[in-house]
CSV table of C-alpha atoms in Angstrom, one decimal:
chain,number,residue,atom,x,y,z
G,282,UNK,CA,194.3,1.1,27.1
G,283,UNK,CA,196.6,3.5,28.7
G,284,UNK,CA,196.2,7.3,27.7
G,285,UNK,CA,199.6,7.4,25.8
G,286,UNK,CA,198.3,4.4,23.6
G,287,UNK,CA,194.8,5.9,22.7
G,288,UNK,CA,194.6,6.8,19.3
G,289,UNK,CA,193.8,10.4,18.7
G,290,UNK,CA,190.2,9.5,17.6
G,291,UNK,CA,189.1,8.0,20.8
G,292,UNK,CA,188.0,11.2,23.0
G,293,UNK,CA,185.9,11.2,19.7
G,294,UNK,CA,184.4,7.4,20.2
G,295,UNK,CA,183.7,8.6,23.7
G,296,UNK,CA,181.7,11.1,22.9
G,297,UNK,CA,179.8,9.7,20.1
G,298,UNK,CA,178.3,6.8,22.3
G,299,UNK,CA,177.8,9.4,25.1
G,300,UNK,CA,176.0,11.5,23.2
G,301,UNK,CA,173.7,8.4,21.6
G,302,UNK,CA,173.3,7.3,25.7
G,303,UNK,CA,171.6,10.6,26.2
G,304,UNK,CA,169.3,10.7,23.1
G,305,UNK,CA,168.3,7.0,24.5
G,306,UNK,CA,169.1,5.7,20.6
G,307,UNK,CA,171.6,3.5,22.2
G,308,UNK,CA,171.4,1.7,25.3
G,309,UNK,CA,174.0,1.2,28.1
G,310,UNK,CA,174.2,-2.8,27.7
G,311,UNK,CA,174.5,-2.2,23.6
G,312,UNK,CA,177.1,0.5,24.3
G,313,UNK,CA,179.1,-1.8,26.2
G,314,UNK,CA,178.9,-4.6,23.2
G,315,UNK,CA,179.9,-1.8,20.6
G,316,UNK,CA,182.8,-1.2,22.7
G,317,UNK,CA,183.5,-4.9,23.3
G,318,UNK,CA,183.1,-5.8,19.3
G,319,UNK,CA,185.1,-2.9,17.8
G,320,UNK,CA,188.4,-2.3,20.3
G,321,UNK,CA,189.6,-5.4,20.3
G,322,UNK,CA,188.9,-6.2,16.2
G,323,UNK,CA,190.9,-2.8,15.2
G,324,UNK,CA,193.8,-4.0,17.7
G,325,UNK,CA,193.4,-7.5,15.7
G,326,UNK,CA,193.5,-6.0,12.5
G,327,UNK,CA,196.4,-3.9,13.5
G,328,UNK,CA,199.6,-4.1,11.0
G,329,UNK,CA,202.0,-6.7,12.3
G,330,UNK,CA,204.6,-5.3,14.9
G,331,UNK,CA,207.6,-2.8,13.1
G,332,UNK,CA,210.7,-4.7,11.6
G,333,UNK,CA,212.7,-2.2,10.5
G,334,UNK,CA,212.9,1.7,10.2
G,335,UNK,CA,210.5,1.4,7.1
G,336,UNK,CA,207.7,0.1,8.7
G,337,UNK,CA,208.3,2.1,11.5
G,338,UNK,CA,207.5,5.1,9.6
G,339,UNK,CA,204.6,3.4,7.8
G,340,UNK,CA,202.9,3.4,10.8
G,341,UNK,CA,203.7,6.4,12.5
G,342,UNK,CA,202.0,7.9,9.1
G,343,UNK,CA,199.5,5.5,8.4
G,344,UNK,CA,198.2,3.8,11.8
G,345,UNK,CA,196.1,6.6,13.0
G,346,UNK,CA,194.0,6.8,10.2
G,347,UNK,CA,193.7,3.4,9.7
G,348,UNK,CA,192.3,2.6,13.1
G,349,UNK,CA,189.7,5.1,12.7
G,350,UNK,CA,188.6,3.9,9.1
G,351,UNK,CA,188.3,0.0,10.6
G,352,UNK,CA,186.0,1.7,13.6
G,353,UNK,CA,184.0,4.0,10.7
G,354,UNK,CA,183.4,0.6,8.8
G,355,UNK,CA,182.2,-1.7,12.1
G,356,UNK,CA,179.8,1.0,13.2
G,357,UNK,CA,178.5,1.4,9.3
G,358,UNK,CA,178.3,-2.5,8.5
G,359,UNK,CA,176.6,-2.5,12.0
G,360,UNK,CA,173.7,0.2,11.5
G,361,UNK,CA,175.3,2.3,14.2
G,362,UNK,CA,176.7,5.1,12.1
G,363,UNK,CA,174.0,7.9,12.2
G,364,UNK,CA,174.3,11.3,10.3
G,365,UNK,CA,175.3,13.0,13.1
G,366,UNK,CA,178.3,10.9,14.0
G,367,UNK,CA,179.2,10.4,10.2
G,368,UNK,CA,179.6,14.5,10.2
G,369,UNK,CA,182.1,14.1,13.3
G,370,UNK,CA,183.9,11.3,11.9
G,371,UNK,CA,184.4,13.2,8.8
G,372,UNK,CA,185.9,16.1,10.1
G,373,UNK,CA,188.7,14.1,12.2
G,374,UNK,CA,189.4,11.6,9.3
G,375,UNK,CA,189.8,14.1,6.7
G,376,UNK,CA,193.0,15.7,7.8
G,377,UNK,CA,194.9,12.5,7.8
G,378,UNK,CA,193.4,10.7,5.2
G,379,UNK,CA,195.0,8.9,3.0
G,380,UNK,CA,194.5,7.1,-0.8
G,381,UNK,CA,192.6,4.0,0.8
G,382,UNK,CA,190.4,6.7,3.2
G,383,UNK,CA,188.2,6.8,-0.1
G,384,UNK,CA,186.2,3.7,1.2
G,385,UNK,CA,185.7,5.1,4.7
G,386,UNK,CA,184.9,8.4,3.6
G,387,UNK,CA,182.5,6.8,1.0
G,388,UNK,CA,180.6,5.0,4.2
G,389,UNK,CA,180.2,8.9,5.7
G,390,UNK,CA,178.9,10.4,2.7
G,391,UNK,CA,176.7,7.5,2.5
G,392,UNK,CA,175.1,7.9,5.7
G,393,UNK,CA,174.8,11.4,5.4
G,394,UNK,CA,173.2,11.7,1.8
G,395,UNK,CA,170.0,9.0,3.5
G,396,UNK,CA,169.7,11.2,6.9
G,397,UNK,CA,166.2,10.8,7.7
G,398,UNK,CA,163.9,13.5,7.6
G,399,UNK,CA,163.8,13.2,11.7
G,400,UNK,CA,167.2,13.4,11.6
G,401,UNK,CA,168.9,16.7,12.8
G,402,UNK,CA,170.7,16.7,9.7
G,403,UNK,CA,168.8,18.8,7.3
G,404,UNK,CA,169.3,18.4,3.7
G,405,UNK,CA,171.5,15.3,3.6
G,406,UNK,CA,171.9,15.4,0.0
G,407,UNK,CA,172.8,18.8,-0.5
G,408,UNK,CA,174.7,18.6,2.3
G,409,UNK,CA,176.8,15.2,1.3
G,410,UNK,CA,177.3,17.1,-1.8
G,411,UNK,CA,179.0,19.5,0.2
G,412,UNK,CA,181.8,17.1,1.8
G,413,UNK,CA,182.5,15.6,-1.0
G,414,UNK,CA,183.5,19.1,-2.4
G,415,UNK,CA,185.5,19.5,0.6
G,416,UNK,CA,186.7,15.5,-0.2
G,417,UNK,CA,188.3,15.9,-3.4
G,418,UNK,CA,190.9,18.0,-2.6
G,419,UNK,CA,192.2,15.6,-0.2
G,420,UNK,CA,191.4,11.8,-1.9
G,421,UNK,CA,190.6,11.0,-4.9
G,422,UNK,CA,187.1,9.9,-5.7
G,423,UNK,CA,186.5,6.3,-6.8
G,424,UNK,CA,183.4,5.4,-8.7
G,425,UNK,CA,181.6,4.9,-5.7
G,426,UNK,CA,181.6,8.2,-4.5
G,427,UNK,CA,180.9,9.6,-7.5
G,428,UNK,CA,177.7,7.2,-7.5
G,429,UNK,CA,176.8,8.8,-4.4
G,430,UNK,CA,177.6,12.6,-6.0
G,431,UNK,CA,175.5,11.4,-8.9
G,432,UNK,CA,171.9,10.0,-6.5
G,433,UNK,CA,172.9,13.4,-4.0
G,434,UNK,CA,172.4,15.6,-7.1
G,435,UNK,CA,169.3,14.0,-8.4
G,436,UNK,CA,168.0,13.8,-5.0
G,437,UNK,CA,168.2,17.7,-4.4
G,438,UNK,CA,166.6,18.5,-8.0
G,439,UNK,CA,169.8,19.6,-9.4
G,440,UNK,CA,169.8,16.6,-12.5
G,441,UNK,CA,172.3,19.2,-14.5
G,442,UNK,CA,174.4,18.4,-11.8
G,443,UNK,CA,174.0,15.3,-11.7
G,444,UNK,CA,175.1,14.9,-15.4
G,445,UNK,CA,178.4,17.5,-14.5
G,446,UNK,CA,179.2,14.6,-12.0
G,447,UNK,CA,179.0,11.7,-14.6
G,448,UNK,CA,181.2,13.8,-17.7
G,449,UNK,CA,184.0,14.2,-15.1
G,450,UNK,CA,183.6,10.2,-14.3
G,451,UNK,CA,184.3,9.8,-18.2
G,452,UNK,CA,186.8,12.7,-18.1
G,453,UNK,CA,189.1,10.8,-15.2
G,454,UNK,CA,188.7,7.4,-17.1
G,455,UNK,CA,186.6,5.7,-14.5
G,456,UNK,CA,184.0,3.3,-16.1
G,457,UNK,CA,180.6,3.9,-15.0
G,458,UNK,CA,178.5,1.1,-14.0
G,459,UNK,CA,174.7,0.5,-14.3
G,460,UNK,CA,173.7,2.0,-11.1
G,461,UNK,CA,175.5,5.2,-12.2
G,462,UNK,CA,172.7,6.1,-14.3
G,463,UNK,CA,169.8,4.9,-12.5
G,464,UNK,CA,168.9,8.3,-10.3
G,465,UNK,CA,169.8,10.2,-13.8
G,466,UNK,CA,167.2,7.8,-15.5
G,467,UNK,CA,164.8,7.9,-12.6
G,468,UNK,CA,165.0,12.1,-12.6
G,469,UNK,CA,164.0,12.3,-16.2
G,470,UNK,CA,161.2,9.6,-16.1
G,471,UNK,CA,159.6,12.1,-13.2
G,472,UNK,CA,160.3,15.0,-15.4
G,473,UNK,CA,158.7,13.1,-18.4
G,474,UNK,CA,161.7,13.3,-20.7
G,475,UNK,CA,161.4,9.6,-21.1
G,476,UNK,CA,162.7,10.5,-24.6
G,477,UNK,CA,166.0,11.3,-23.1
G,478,UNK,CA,166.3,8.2,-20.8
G,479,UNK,CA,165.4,5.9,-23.6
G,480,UNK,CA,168.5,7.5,-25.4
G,481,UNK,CA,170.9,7.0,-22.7
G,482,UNK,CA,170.1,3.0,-21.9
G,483,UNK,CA,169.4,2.2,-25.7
G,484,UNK,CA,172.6,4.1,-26.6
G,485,UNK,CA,174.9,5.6,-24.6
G,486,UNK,CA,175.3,3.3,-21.7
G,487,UNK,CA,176.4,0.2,-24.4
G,488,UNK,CA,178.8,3.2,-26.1
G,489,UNK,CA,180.0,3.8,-22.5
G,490,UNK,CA,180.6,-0.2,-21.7
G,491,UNK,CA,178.3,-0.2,-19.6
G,492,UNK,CA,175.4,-2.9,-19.5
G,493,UNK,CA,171.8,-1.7,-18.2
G,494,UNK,CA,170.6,-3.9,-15.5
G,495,UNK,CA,167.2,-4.9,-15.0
G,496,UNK,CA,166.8,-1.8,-12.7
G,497,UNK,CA,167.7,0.6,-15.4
G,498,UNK,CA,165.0,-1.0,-17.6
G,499,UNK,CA,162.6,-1.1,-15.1
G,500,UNK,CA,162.8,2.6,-14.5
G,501,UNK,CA,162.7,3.0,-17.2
G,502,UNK,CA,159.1,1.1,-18.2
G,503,UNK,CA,157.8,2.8,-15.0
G,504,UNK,CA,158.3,6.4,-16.8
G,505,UNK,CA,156.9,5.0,-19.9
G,506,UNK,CA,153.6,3.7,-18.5
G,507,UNK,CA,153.7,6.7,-16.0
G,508,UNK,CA,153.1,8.9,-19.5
G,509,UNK,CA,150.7,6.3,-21.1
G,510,UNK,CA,153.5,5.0,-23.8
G,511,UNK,CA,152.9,1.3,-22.1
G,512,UNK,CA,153.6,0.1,-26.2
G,513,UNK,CA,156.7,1.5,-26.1
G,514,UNK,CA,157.6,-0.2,-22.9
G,515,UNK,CA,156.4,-3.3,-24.8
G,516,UNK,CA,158.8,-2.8,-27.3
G,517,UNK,CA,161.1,-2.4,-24.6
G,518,UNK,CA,160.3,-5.7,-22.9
G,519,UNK,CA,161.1,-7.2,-26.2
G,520,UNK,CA,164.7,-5.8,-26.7
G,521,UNK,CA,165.3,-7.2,-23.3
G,522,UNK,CA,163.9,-10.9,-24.3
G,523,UNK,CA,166.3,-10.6,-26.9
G,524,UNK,CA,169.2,-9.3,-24.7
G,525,UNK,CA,170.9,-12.6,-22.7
G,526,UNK,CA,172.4,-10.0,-20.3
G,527,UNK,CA,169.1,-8.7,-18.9
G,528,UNK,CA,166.3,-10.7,-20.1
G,529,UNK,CA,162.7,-9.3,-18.2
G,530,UNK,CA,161.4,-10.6,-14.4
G,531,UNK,CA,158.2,-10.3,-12.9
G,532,UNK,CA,158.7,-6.5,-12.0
G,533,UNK,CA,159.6,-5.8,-15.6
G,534,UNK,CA,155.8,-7.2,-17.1
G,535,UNK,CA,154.3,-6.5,-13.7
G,536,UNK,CA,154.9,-2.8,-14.0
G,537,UNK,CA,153.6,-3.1,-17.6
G,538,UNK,CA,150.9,-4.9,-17.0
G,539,UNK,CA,149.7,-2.1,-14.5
G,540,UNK,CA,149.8,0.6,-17.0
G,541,UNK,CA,148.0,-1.1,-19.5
G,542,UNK,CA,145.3,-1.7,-16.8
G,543,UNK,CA,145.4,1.9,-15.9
G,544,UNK,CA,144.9,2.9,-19.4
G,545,UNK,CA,141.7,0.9,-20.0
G,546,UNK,CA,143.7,-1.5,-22.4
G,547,UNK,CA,141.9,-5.3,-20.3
G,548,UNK,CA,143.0,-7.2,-23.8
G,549,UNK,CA,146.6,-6.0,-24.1
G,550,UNK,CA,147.3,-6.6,-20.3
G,551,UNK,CA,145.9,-10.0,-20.4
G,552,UNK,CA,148.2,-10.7,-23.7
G,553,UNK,CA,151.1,-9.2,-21.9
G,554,UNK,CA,150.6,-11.4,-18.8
G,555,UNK,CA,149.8,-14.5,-21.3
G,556,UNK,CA,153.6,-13.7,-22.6
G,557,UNK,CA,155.2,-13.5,-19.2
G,558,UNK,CA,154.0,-17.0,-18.5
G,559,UNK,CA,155.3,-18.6,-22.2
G,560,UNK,CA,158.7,-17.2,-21.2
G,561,UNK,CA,158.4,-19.1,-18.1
G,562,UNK,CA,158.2,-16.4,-15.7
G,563,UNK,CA,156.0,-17.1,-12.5
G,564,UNK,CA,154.0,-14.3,-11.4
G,565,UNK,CA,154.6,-12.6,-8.1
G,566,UNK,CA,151.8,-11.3,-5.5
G,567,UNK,CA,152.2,-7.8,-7.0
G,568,UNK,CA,151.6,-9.1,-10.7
G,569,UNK,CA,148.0,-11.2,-9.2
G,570,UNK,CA,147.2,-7.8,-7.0
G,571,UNK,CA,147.3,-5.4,-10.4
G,572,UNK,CA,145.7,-7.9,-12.1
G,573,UNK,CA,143.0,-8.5,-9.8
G,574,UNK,CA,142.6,-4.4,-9.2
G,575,UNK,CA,142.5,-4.1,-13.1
G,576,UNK,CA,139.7,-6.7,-13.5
């Protein structure tokens, strides 16, 4: 690749790997294969050569961009996007991105909301909150990244926030989907306003068109046992039975069953687990281990 046909990202690549060489988190022979695997798919996936003046120009304004969203997704599908990089990448696709960017730019925030404690990237929710700020002004947010706002928020303690993020998803007209609410649910279960989360599945997420899925409802049993309401979460288990869409697994009685056996209640576990097997639902090693534990 000559240096008039680099694209402008690739003193950028260079860098990246060189710096990921030194920190010995990547090693010569798997730099080479990085290398080897994502050149030569970007120059595949490369629009087809210009035709006319047209696509001509849809090149010269899209191309650059492009290229650097198909290397941003290889190195995230891969595992070799780290926080660090996912800042850098940020920075140089942001100027030129474009409507589609949003799934690229998704893939960074991603990355940098779940740095790792041992990362050098401190406060990666509060930080990803942060570029997303910076985001909007450039690309529109899809409900992806608003997913991402939503969990970033929760994760920092700011559940207010968190709640901002999801009125503006209803303001734009964006339909919000079941894993929308489950870091708002999970935030109020640990804040024991199980009250509040019972309100938003039972309620507001069918007014919203939005089914809960089985994670919802099992977040939601969690904060009910977690505050010694396990007959409430029964009563729970029972609206899901009756519910085709999300009918109860092993997690969902498993986590009840627990909470009855940490509240002393042998008889109404027992019951509970009797139930689970007459809907023809297997027990896992987790159900045998609380039950075990319990006895």
């Amino acid at each position: 690749m000559s240096s008039r046909t680099r694209p402008p990202w690739f003193k950028k690549l260079k860098r990246i790997i060189g710096r990921r060489l030194r920190s010995a988190s990547l090693t010569p022979e798997a730099a080479s294969l990085l290398c080897d695997e994502v050149l030569p798919s970007i120059q595949r996936l490369s629009p087809p050569p210009a035709v006319s003046a047209a696509v001509d120009v849809w090149r010269a304004d899209r191309r650059p961009s492009w290229e650097l969203e198909q290397f941003i997704g290889k190195c995230y599908r891969s595992g070799d996007l780290g926080p660090e990089d996912a800042l850098d990448l940020f920075d140089e696709l942001l100027p030129q991105a474009r409507p589609g960017s949003v799934y690229a730019l998704n893939q960074l925030l991603t990355t940098v909301a779940r740095a790792p404690v041992s990362s050098t990237v401190r406060e990666g929710p509060a930080l990803a909150v942060s570029l997303f700020n910076r985001m909007v002004k450039k690309v529109a947010p899809d409900i992806a990244t608003y997913n991402i706002l939503i969990s970033c928020c929760c994760g920092a303690g700011c559940l207010n926030l968190g709640f901002t993020a999801l009125g503006q998803i209803i303001k734009t007209g964006l339909r919000p989907q079941a894993m929308t609410f489950t870091p708002l649910l999970r935030t109020l279960c640990a804040e024991k306003r199980t009250s509040d989360a019972v309100n938003i599945v039972v309620r507001r997420m069918p007014e919203l068109g939005c089914t809960p899925d089985v994670f919802a409802y099992t977040t939601l049993l969690k904060g009910l046992c977690d505050e010694k309401k396990c007959e409430e979460a029964v009563e729970l288990i029972h609206m899901m039975a009756e519910d085709d869409n999300c009918p109860p697994d092993a997690v969902s009685y498993t986590t009840v069953i627990d909470g009855f056996f940490k509240e002393g209640e042998i008889r109404k576990a027992y019951t509970l687990f009797r139930e689970m097997l007459d809907h023809g639902i297997p027990p896992n090693v987790v159900t045998c281990n609380s039950i075990i534990d319990g006895l």
